[in-house]
Amino acid sequence: MQNTKKGTHPIQVKTFENPQEGAAYLAKRIADLINEKRDEGEKCVLGMATGSTPEPLYKELIRLHKEQGLSFVNVITYNLDEYFPITSDSNQSYHYYMHRQLFDHVDIKRENVHVPNGDLPKEEVEAYCRSYEEQIEKAGGIDLQILGIGHNGHIGFNEPGSDENTRTRLIDLDERTREANARNFGDINEVPTQAITMGIHTILKAKEIYLMAWGDAKAPAVKNSVKGKATKDVPASLLQFHQNCTFVLDKGAAKELN
Ligand code: GLP
């Protein structure tokens, strides 16, 4: 049964044979939105995610750019999160990831790209996080937010315990998250213990939200988010407070839903 608590809405679920088909579906929705906005003379503000999950989506967007002329000239992006501390030119940074996976291959204007800065003195982080939120507001808010999901149900780096009122902030990473991301750093001791992340409140302000998940290992987190009650113990379940949130899944990630 869907959660019927006041203010919650059923999360829409779209299940595909494999990640490539799911990614193609979402890339088409994003391309349509970019083109609609362009036709209206408007910017399209996208909230971007990192991790292995969005890689097929970014590949497909690059293909649409190269083969079908999809232009990113009217696109503004805000990334969800970044490790702290980390320099933006470090191979493990989400700055580096975004340029390598997408920005370097499309015609987005560099000044329209925003990834939280993980290379600040700690005492400047709080004011920086406030200014990140203000920038998003000034850009007109996020039109479409892309998300992945952690095994513990985290979105961005909103670890369990992050409630629906959280804004962009510095957060301590769970050990499980650091272990999962150690593959990119070689050694768990090299994984930063903190990150800057948009909050759940920030994410819920987006006009449209798509969460992607691939593979059996994500099935329990997906089930708890879609079928469980909205709770800060499973941050992705708080997406039930949004009226237009869709999970784009492959068969593996959807397998506990039926
Ligand atoms: C990371 C990111 C999240 C991402 C998640 C899952 O910690 N901060 O935005 O959704 O982990 O990663 P993956 O897609 O590699 O499974």
GROMACS .gro file of C-alpha atoms in nm, residues 35-36 39 42 51-52 58 68 71 77 79 93 103 119 122 126 137 139-140 146 157 174 191 205 232 244-245 258:
model
   28
   35ASN     CA    1   1.403   2.202  -2.628
   36GLU     CA    2   1.070   2.324  -2.487
   39ASP     CA    3   1.154   2.738  -2.784
   42GLU     CA    4   1.410   3.021  -2.145
   51GLY     CA    5   2.810   0.794  -0.916
   52SER     CA    6   2.803   0.501  -1.157
   58TYR     CA    7   2.517   1.105  -1.965
   68GLN     CA    8   2.066   1.465  -3.310
   71SER     CA    9   2.211   2.174  -2.766
   77THR     CA   10   2.335   2.289  -1.401
   79ASN     CA   11   2.527   1.943  -0.891
   93SER     CA   12   3.622   1.499  -0.728
  103PHE     CA   13   3.036   1.870  -1.976
  119ASP     CA   14   3.808   2.328  -0.156
  122LYS     CA   15   3.595   2.514   0.681
  126GLU     CA   16   2.833   2.766   0.594
  137GLU     CA   17   1.677   3.040  -0.642
  139ALA     CA   18   1.832   3.089  -1.157
  140GLY     CA   19   1.458   3.027  -1.111
  146ILE     CA   20   1.837   1.376  -1.144
  157PHE     CA   21   2.496   1.279   0.037
  174ASP     CA   22   2.842   0.711   0.678
  191VAL     CA   23   3.790   0.878   0.113
  205LYS     CA   24   1.188   2.225  -0.437
  232LYS     CA   25   1.437   1.039   0.756
  244ASN     CA   26   0.608   1.470  -0.940
  245CYS     CA   27   0.873   1.214  -0.858
  258ASN     CA   28   0.583  -0.658  -0.664
   0.00000   0.00000   0.00000
